Amino acid sequence: MNKRAHNFSAGPCTLPLECLEEAQQEFVNYRNSGMSLIEMSHRGKHFMEVAEQAESLCKEVFEVPDDFSVLFLQGGAILQFSMVPMNLLTPETRAAYVNSGSWARGAIADARQYGDIYVAWDGESCNFTRMPNTKEISLQDNTRYLHITTNETIGGIRFPSWPDVDVPLIGDMSSEYMSRPVDWNKFDLIYGGAQKNLGPAGLCVVFVRKSILENTNKNLGRYLRYDIHESKSSMFNTPPVFAIYMFGKVLKWMRKEGGLSAMQKNAAEKSALLYGTIDQSGGYYRCPVDVACRSHMNVVFRLPNDDLEQQFLKEAAELDLMNLKGHRSVGGCRASIYNAMPFSSVEALSTFMHDFSTRNG
Amino acid sequence: MNKRAHNFSAGPCTLPLECLEEAQQEFVNYRNSGMSLIEMSHRGKHFMEVAEQAESLCKEVFEVPDDFSVLFLQGGAILQFSMVPMNLLTPETRAAYVNSGSWARGAIADARQYGDIYVAWDGESCNFTRMPNTKEISLQDNTRYLHITTNETIGGIRFPSWPDVDVPLIGDMSSEYMSRPVDWNKFDLIYGGAQKNLGPAGLCVVFVRKSILENTNKNLGRYLRYDIHESKSSMFNTPPVFAIYMFGKVLKWMRKEGGLSAMQKNAAEKSALLYGTIDQSGGYYRCPVDVACRSHMNVVFRLPNDDLEQQFLKEAAELDLMNLKGHRSVGGCRASIYNAMPFSSVEALSTFMHDFSTRNG
């Protein structure tokens, strides 16, 4: 039995133990081939099977309609910040962005290198404590897409429902990937890094509406073209073999656990336990986020003062409640409770929070 | 003791067994932390230590001077086909490329999207069976760099020595990375995918001369800027954690085995054994490559006819001599004998080649 910490890291982060143990067991001599999977040609039968399974499983688990393709890319969500406008914008069109915080700001900054970009709603005035509702989003003529960051990892906010606008949505779902159903009709493209809900770092999973690929920009280096990756089933160049393999294992685990609806339900219950602990602490813990927009993945909270926060983090770590420090840009505490985080770990955190506030109230 | 195949894959490919076994042992519970390394924040102490060690070890093993930085990127060598001209070219400058075969052609095609590119030597007329010597390379005015593919994986050719030109070299070394010393004075940038000599797929290692970063193009998405990655020590975004970790283990193995000079000597001996077997077969095996330009990593050869090649591959596989089929674009056979390929596996192949030609001569 492997010792396990309660790992509240914002990513890379907790993965299902059974996936790790299976991978360990298979690591050196994959299916008695005399090779590790990471030593095998990506065009050989073993890895082709792994990649095909990951592709079909992620469409099944994420309930992806047939008019979308999935691409396994590299460079993280951040390379998508460039690839989206590079591929989708033309000199005649512009793109709208919701500025919902740290990650949205990055997407906007990169997109500005590749086209006419404007901010359709700016969360700065409310200090990024909520998402906009549809009627607050101001769209201009010739807008090719509205880009949203569906969950902000640092601010701990999410869209409670998808904006209902007349242009296609593009979603960066990195920090809540495959934890809730998507209204696919509204989206042209969804992307995200795998290193939170889906697997290890080094894999970016992109879902793209097939019909838009005909009109994407072809005057790009080939790695930067969605149509090239799609036409080669993500085998245009050597893909990140090990990350795809682990992603496949996580998908199998997700399916076994009950799929997307189970992930959604678990996330709601885990986050409700922590938000309840915060809200029922008589103001000892405070969550700055608008109640309707509270993330089900990243629960941010403050204690009465910095000294108590330091003490809290120190005592938590002594109980193996790890990586609860908030992002350095905002301070405070943050519990990231991604799909693979067991309910029991969230309970352990809640119990500790009760105990700590009682002792230090 | 793990069963091992003789794995002649062109990449991903054979890695040192001891690195795989160590990684397996550490995989689920890294240093008794209660987490796998792939579950840890890339900014936490464990991975920071891994990344710093990989960085300093690769500078040590590859004998990299202090005026170069190393970057750990994603997207393979193919993303570098775009990033090199994007970052280095200006409207006033052009770039020269040696067209040495399949990989060079890709580099040229991508670069043409980003600047004024010309072919300074074209191997097409000799069917890509050799590299140019310096006096065959025709450079034009205002040439920012000469791009070379130092080893062509498919054609099985390499530069026996570095071109001696008046402009900086850029080298794609993917398929012979860290198997021979580099004349660093001649290069501004060297890049390559890790998945041959260095580790698993999903990591691209770039060495860049620090002094050129001031003048690189800043009007790019941030993932595409060398200066950004350099200023953040490759931690601008979540790096490919597991690939960097394995790379570090391979580097330790390389150092223990005697470093770059040992890798170079081993490669010379392993390739000499196979080329000798070919040349002494009385014309049964043929290597189309000019003797001076024969790769020390990818040994390509033909048999008298297609039927015998099929028979050869089949019988080889029965002896666990795996992945000897040549690239589909050129046919024939290819033995890729990267750094981690044991001499004993090359001997086993040589013995089989003797035996097969005797039986089927």
PDB file of C-alpha atoms in Angstrom, chain B residues 135-311:
ATOM      1  CA  LYS B 135      32.763  25.186 -50.719  1.00  0.00           C
ATOM      2  CA  GLU B 136      29.578  23.789 -52.221  1.00  0.00           C
ATOM      3  CA  ILE B 137      27.395  25.963 -49.979  1.00  0.00           C
ATOM      4  CA  SER B 138      26.355  29.187 -51.762  1.00  0.00           C
ATOM      5  CA  LEU B 139      25.501  32.016 -49.408  1.00  0.00           C
ATOM      6  CA  GLN B 140      23.806  35.273 -50.398  1.00  0.00           C
ATOM      7  CA  ASP B 141      24.101  38.744 -48.878  1.00  0.00           C
ATOM      8  CA  ASN B 142      22.267  39.539 -45.637  1.00  0.00           C
ATOM      9  CA  THR B 143      22.065  35.904 -44.622  1.00  0.00           C
ATOM     10  CA  ARG B 144      21.217  35.759 -40.923  1.00  0.00           C
ATOM     11  CA  TYR B 145      22.004  32.058 -40.526  1.00  0.00           C
ATOM     12  CA  LEU B 146      22.701  28.785 -42.291  1.00  0.00           C
ATOM     13  CA  HIS B 147      20.381  26.002 -41.127  1.00  0.00           C
ATOM     14  CA  ILE B 148      21.693  22.446 -41.242  1.00  0.00           C
ATOM     15  CA  THR B 149      20.163  19.127 -40.268  1.00  0.00           C
ATOM     16  CA  THR B 150      23.280  17.596 -38.817  1.00  0.00           C
ATOM     17  CA  ASN B 151      22.002  14.011 -39.201  1.00  0.00           C
ATOM     18  CA  GLU B 152      19.159  12.926 -41.469  1.00  0.00           C
ATOM     19  CA  THR B 153      17.300  10.094 -39.725  1.00  0.00           C
ATOM     20  CA  ILE B 154      15.692   8.758 -42.890  1.00  0.00           C
ATOM     21  CA  GLY B 155      18.550   9.137 -45.370  1.00  0.00           C
ATOM     22  CA  GLY B 156      21.161   7.952 -42.872  1.00  0.00           C
ATOM     23  CA  ILE B 157      23.613  10.763 -43.604  1.00  0.00           C
ATOM     24  CA  ARG B 158      25.457  13.180 -41.367  1.00  0.00           C
ATOM     25  CA  PHE B 159      27.855  16.076 -41.642  1.00  0.00           C
ATOM     26  CA  PRO B 160      31.297  14.554 -41.023  1.00  0.00           C
ATOM     27  CA  SER B 161      32.465  18.033 -39.943  1.00  0.00           C
ATOM     28  CA  TRP B 162      30.737  21.372 -39.394  1.00  0.00           C
ATOM     29  CA  PRO B 163      30.557  23.746 -42.371  1.00  0.00           C
ATOM     30  CA  ASP B 164      33.052  26.589 -42.147  1.00  0.00           C
ATOM     31  CA  VAL B 165      30.979  29.573 -43.239  1.00  0.00           C
ATOM     32  CA  ASP B 166      30.853  33.278 -42.397  1.00  0.00           C
ATOM     33  CA  VAL B 167      27.324  33.210 -40.957  1.00  0.00           C
ATOM     34  CA  PRO B 168      26.096  31.568 -37.745  1.00  0.00           C
ATOM     35  CA  LEU B 169      24.914  27.983 -37.979  1.00  0.00           C
ATOM     36  CA  ILE B 170      21.572  26.736 -36.694  1.00  0.00           C
ATOM     37  CA  GLY B 171      21.553  22.977 -36.196  1.00  0.00           C
ATOM     38  CA  ASP B 172      18.723  20.475 -35.975  1.00  0.00           C
ATOM     39  CA  MET B 173      20.566  17.695 -34.127  1.00  0.00           C
ATOM     40  CA  SER B 174      17.510  15.623 -33.143  1.00  0.00           C
ATOM     41  CA  SER B 175      18.762  12.261 -34.330  1.00  0.00           C
ATOM     42  CA  GLU B 176      22.364  12.550 -33.165  1.00  0.00           C
ATOM     43  CA  TYR B 177      21.973  14.818 -30.145  1.00  0.00           C
ATOM     44  CA  MET B 178      24.797  14.600 -27.638  1.00  0.00           C
ATOM     45  CA  SER B 179      26.644  11.910 -29.543  1.00  0.00           C
ATOM     46  CA  ARG B 180      29.551  14.097 -30.717  1.00  0.00           C
ATOM     47  CA  PRO B 181      31.202  17.369 -29.716  1.00  0.00           C
ATOM     48  CA  VAL B 182      29.918  20.630 -31.146  1.00  0.00           C
ATOM     49  CA  ASP B 183      32.033  23.542 -32.344  1.00  0.00           C
ATOM     50  CA  TRP B 184      29.981  26.018 -30.329  1.00  0.00           C
ATOM     51  CA  ASN B 185      31.717  29.057 -31.825  1.00  0.00           C
ATOM     52  CA  LYS B 186      30.026  28.317 -35.115  1.00  0.00           C
ATOM     53  CA  PHE B 187      26.460  27.987 -33.802  1.00  0.00           C
ATOM     54  CA  ASP B 188      23.851  30.489 -32.635  1.00  0.00           C
ATOM     55  CA  LEU B 189      21.284  27.815 -31.831  1.00  0.00           C
ATOM     56  CA  ILE B 190      21.001  24.027 -31.671  1.00  0.00           C
ATOM     57  CA  TYR B 191      17.758  22.166 -31.190  1.00  0.00           C
ATOM     58  CA  GLY B 192      16.316  18.692 -31.239  1.00  0.00           C
ATOM     59  CA  GLY B 193      13.644  16.385 -29.962  1.00  0.00           C
ATOM     60  CA  ALA B 194      14.641  14.317 -26.949  1.00  0.00           C
ATOM     61  CA  GLN B 195      13.049  11.090 -28.130  1.00  0.00           C
ATOM     62  CA  LYS B 196      16.177   9.571 -29.679  1.00  0.00           C
ATOM     63  CA  ASN B 197      19.335   9.991 -27.634  1.00  0.00           C
ATOM     64  CA  LEU B 198      17.957  11.889 -24.657  1.00  0.00           C
ATOM     65  CA  GLY B 199      14.724  10.482 -23.286  1.00  0.00           C
ATOM     66  CA  PRO B 200      11.024  10.128 -23.965  1.00  0.00           C
ATOM     67  CA  ALA B 201       8.987  12.077 -26.513  1.00  0.00           C
ATOM     68  CA  GLY B 202       7.469  15.409 -25.514  1.00  0.00           C
ATOM     69  CA  LEU B 203      10.618  17.407 -24.813  1.00  0.00           C
ATOM     70  CA  CYS B 204      12.572  19.589 -27.227  1.00  0.00           C
ATOM     71  CA  VAL B 205      15.963  20.750 -25.978  1.00  0.00           C
ATOM     72  CA  VAL B 206      17.188  24.073 -27.372  1.00  0.00           C
ATOM     73  CA  PHE B 207      20.613  25.635 -26.817  1.00  0.00           C
ATOM     74  CA  VAL B 208      20.686  29.301 -27.695  1.00  0.00           C
ATOM     75  CA  ARG B 209      23.504  31.834 -27.659  1.00  0.00           C
ATOM     76  CA  LYS B 210      22.466  34.329 -24.983  1.00  0.00           C
ATOM     77  CA  SER B 211      23.704  37.389 -26.873  1.00  0.00           C
ATOM     78  CA  ILE B 212      21.215  36.915 -29.721  1.00  0.00           C
ATOM     79  CA  LEU B 213      18.165  37.063 -27.438  1.00  0.00           C
ATOM     80  CA  GLU B 214      18.211  40.837 -27.213  1.00  0.00           C
ATOM     81  CA  ASN B 215      17.507  41.091 -30.921  1.00  0.00           C
ATOM     82  CA  THR B 216      14.949  38.343 -31.363  1.00  0.00           C
ATOM     83  CA  ASN B 217      11.451  39.252 -32.522  1.00  0.00           C
ATOM     84  CA  LYS B 218       9.235  40.337 -29.607  1.00  0.00           C
ATOM     85  CA  ASN B 219       6.020  40.547 -31.645  1.00  0.00           C
ATOM     86  CA  LEU B 220       5.099  36.920 -31.079  1.00  0.00           C
ATOM     87  CA  GLY B 221       2.843  34.990 -28.750  1.00  0.00           C
ATOM     88  CA  ARG B 222       4.824  34.388 -25.595  1.00  0.00           C
ATOM     89  CA  TYR B 223       5.207  30.629 -25.964  1.00  0.00           C
ATOM     90  CA  LEU B 224       6.943  31.256 -29.284  1.00  0.00           C
ATOM     91  CA  ARG B 225       9.579  33.635 -27.877  1.00  0.00           C
ATOM     92  CA  TYR B 226      13.004  32.279 -26.926  1.00  0.00           C
ATOM     93  CA  ASP B 227      13.722  35.311 -24.747  1.00  0.00           C
ATOM     94  CA  ILE B 228      10.646  34.607 -22.590  1.00  0.00           C
ATOM     95  CA  HIS B 229      11.559  30.980 -21.991  1.00  0.00           C
ATOM     96  CA  GLU B 230      15.134  31.965 -21.228  1.00  0.00           C
ATOM     97  CA  SER B 231      14.143  34.673 -18.750  1.00  0.00           C
ATOM     98  CA  LYS B 232      11.920  32.166 -16.909  1.00  0.00           C
ATOM     99  CA  SER B 233      14.443  29.283 -16.958  1.00  0.00           C
ATOM    100  CA  SER B 234      11.960  27.200 -19.015  1.00  0.00           C
ATOM    101  CA  MET B 235       9.308  27.655 -16.299  1.00  0.00           C
ATOM    102  CA  PHE B 236       7.246  30.204 -18.208  1.00  0.00           C
ATOM    103  CA  ASN B 237       4.515  27.589 -18.351  1.00  0.00           C
ATOM    104  CA  THR B 238       4.155  24.064 -17.013  1.00  0.00           C
ATOM    105  CA  PRO B 239       7.044  22.143 -18.561  1.00  0.00           C
ATOM    106  CA  PRO B 240       6.881  18.473 -19.620  1.00  0.00           C
ATOM    107  CA  VAL B 241       7.729  17.244 -16.136  1.00  0.00           C
ATOM    108  CA  PHE B 242       8.143  13.540 -16.747  1.00  0.00           C
ATOM    109  CA  ALA B 243      10.226  13.933 -19.916  1.00  0.00           C
ATOM    110  CA  ILE B 244      12.621  16.324 -18.156  1.00  0.00           C
ATOM    111  CA  TYR B 245      12.901  13.888 -15.249  1.00  0.00           C
ATOM    112  CA  MET B 246      13.810  10.998 -17.576  1.00  0.00           C
ATOM    113  CA  PHE B 247      16.220  13.237 -19.509  1.00  0.00           C
ATOM    114  CA  GLY B 248      17.999  13.922 -16.212  1.00  0.00           C
ATOM    115  CA  LYS B 249      18.382  10.213 -15.583  1.00  0.00           C
ATOM    116  CA  VAL B 250      19.741   9.627 -19.102  1.00  0.00           C
ATOM    117  CA  LEU B 251      22.236  12.459 -18.591  1.00  0.00           C
ATOM    118  CA  LYS B 252      23.466  10.874 -15.348  1.00  0.00           C
ATOM    119  CA  TRP B 253      23.901   7.609 -17.216  1.00  0.00           C
ATOM    120  CA  MET B 254      25.817   9.375 -20.007  1.00  0.00           C
ATOM    121  CA  ARG B 255      28.147  11.012 -17.519  1.00  0.00           C
ATOM    122  CA  LYS B 256      28.755   7.743 -15.734  1.00  0.00           C
ATOM    123  CA  GLU B 257      29.511   5.997 -19.034  1.00  0.00           C
ATOM    124  CA  GLY B 258      32.216   8.545 -19.866  1.00  0.00           C
ATOM    125  CA  GLY B 259      30.325  11.509 -21.297  1.00  0.00           C
ATOM    126  CA  LEU B 260      30.346  12.850 -24.814  1.00  0.00           C
ATOM    127  CA  SER B 261      33.660  11.298 -25.879  1.00  0.00           C
ATOM    128  CA  ALA B 262      32.462   7.852 -24.802  1.00  0.00           C
ATOM    129  CA  MET B 263      29.162   8.346 -26.676  1.00  0.00           C
ATOM    130  CA  GLN B 264      31.119   9.393 -29.758  1.00  0.00           C
ATOM    131  CA  LYS B 265      33.503   6.440 -29.526  1.00  0.00           C
ATOM    132  CA  ASN B 266      30.696   3.946 -28.947  1.00  0.00           C
ATOM    133  CA  ALA B 267      28.724   5.338 -31.884  1.00  0.00           C
ATOM    134  CA  ALA B 268      31.772   5.081 -34.143  1.00  0.00           C
ATOM    135  CA  GLU B 269      32.378   1.455 -33.089  1.00  0.00           C
ATOM    136  CA  LYS B 270      28.745   0.357 -33.332  1.00  0.00           C
ATOM    137  CA  SER B 271      28.228   1.945 -36.738  1.00  0.00           C
ATOM    138  CA  ALA B 272      31.607   0.652 -38.001  1.00  0.00           C
ATOM    139  CA  LEU B 273      30.571  -2.883 -37.119  1.00  0.00           C
ATOM    140  CA  LEU B 274      27.387  -2.588 -39.186  1.00  0.00           C
ATOM    141  CA  TYR B 275      28.943  -0.729 -42.121  1.00  0.00           C
ATOM    142  CA  GLY B 276      31.718  -3.332 -42.104  1.00  0.00           C
ATOM    143  CA  THR B 277      29.159  -6.110 -42.200  1.00  0.00           C
ATOM    144  CA  ILE B 278      27.486  -4.413 -45.166  1.00  0.00           C
ATOM    145  CA  ASP B 279      30.700  -3.634 -47.062  1.00  0.00           C
ATOM    146  CA  GLN B 280      32.136  -7.116 -46.525  1.00  0.00           C
ATOM    147  CA  SER B 281      29.001  -8.895 -47.692  1.00  0.00           C
ATOM    148  CA  GLY B 282      30.190  -9.038 -51.297  1.00  0.00           C
ATOM    149  CA  GLY B 283      27.395  -6.738 -52.398  1.00  0.00           C
ATOM    150  CA  TYR B 284      24.611  -8.687 -50.665  1.00  0.00           C
ATOM    151  CA  TYR B 285      23.877  -5.708 -48.438  1.00  0.00           C
ATOM    152  CA  ARG B 286      24.214  -2.244 -49.936  1.00  0.00           C
ATOM    153  CA  CYS B 287      24.381   1.118 -48.189  1.00  0.00           C
ATOM    154  CA  PRO B 288      23.619   3.902 -50.680  1.00  0.00           C
ATOM    155  CA  VAL B 289      25.282   6.593 -48.576  1.00  0.00           C
ATOM    156  CA  ASP B 290      28.592   8.244 -49.472  1.00  0.00           C
ATOM    157  CA  VAL B 291      31.170   6.656 -47.134  1.00  0.00           C
ATOM    158  CA  ALA B 292      32.333   9.958 -45.640  1.00  0.00           C
ATOM    159  CA  CYS B 293      28.775  11.011 -44.744  1.00  0.00           C
ATOM    160  CA  ARG B 294      27.470   7.791 -43.244  1.00  0.00           C
ATOM    161  CA  SER B 295      25.457   8.402 -40.110  1.00  0.00           C
ATOM    162  CA  HIS B 296      26.723   6.950 -36.840  1.00  0.00           C
ATOM    163  CA  MET B 297      23.125   6.761 -35.607  1.00  0.00           C
ATOM    164  CA  ASN B 298      20.944   5.530 -38.479  1.00  0.00           C
ATOM    165  CA  VAL B 299      22.468   2.781 -40.626  1.00  0.00           C
ATOM    166  CA  VAL B 300      20.405   2.305 -43.793  1.00  0.00           C
ATOM    167  CA  PHE B 301      20.874  -0.686 -46.071  1.00  0.00           C
ATOM    168  CA  ARG B 302      19.214  -2.675 -48.818  1.00  0.00           C
ATOM    169  CA  LEU B 303      19.097  -6.382 -49.586  1.00  0.00           C
ATOM    170  CA  PRO B 304      19.148  -7.841 -53.127  1.00  0.00           C
ATOM    171  CA  ASN B 305      15.368  -7.526 -53.508  1.00  0.00           C
ATOM    172  CA  ASP B 306      12.114  -6.702 -51.738  1.00  0.00           C
ATOM    173  CA  ASP B 307      11.243 -10.312 -50.996  1.00  0.00           C
ATOM    174  CA  LEU B 308      14.527 -10.879 -49.228  1.00  0.00           C
ATOM    175  CA  GLU B 309      14.023  -7.657 -47.263  1.00  0.00           C
ATOM    176  CA  GLN B 310      10.646  -8.890 -46.048  1.00  0.00           C
ATOM    177  CA  GLN B 311      12.145 -12.241 -45.127  1.00  0.00           C
TER     178      GLN B 311
END
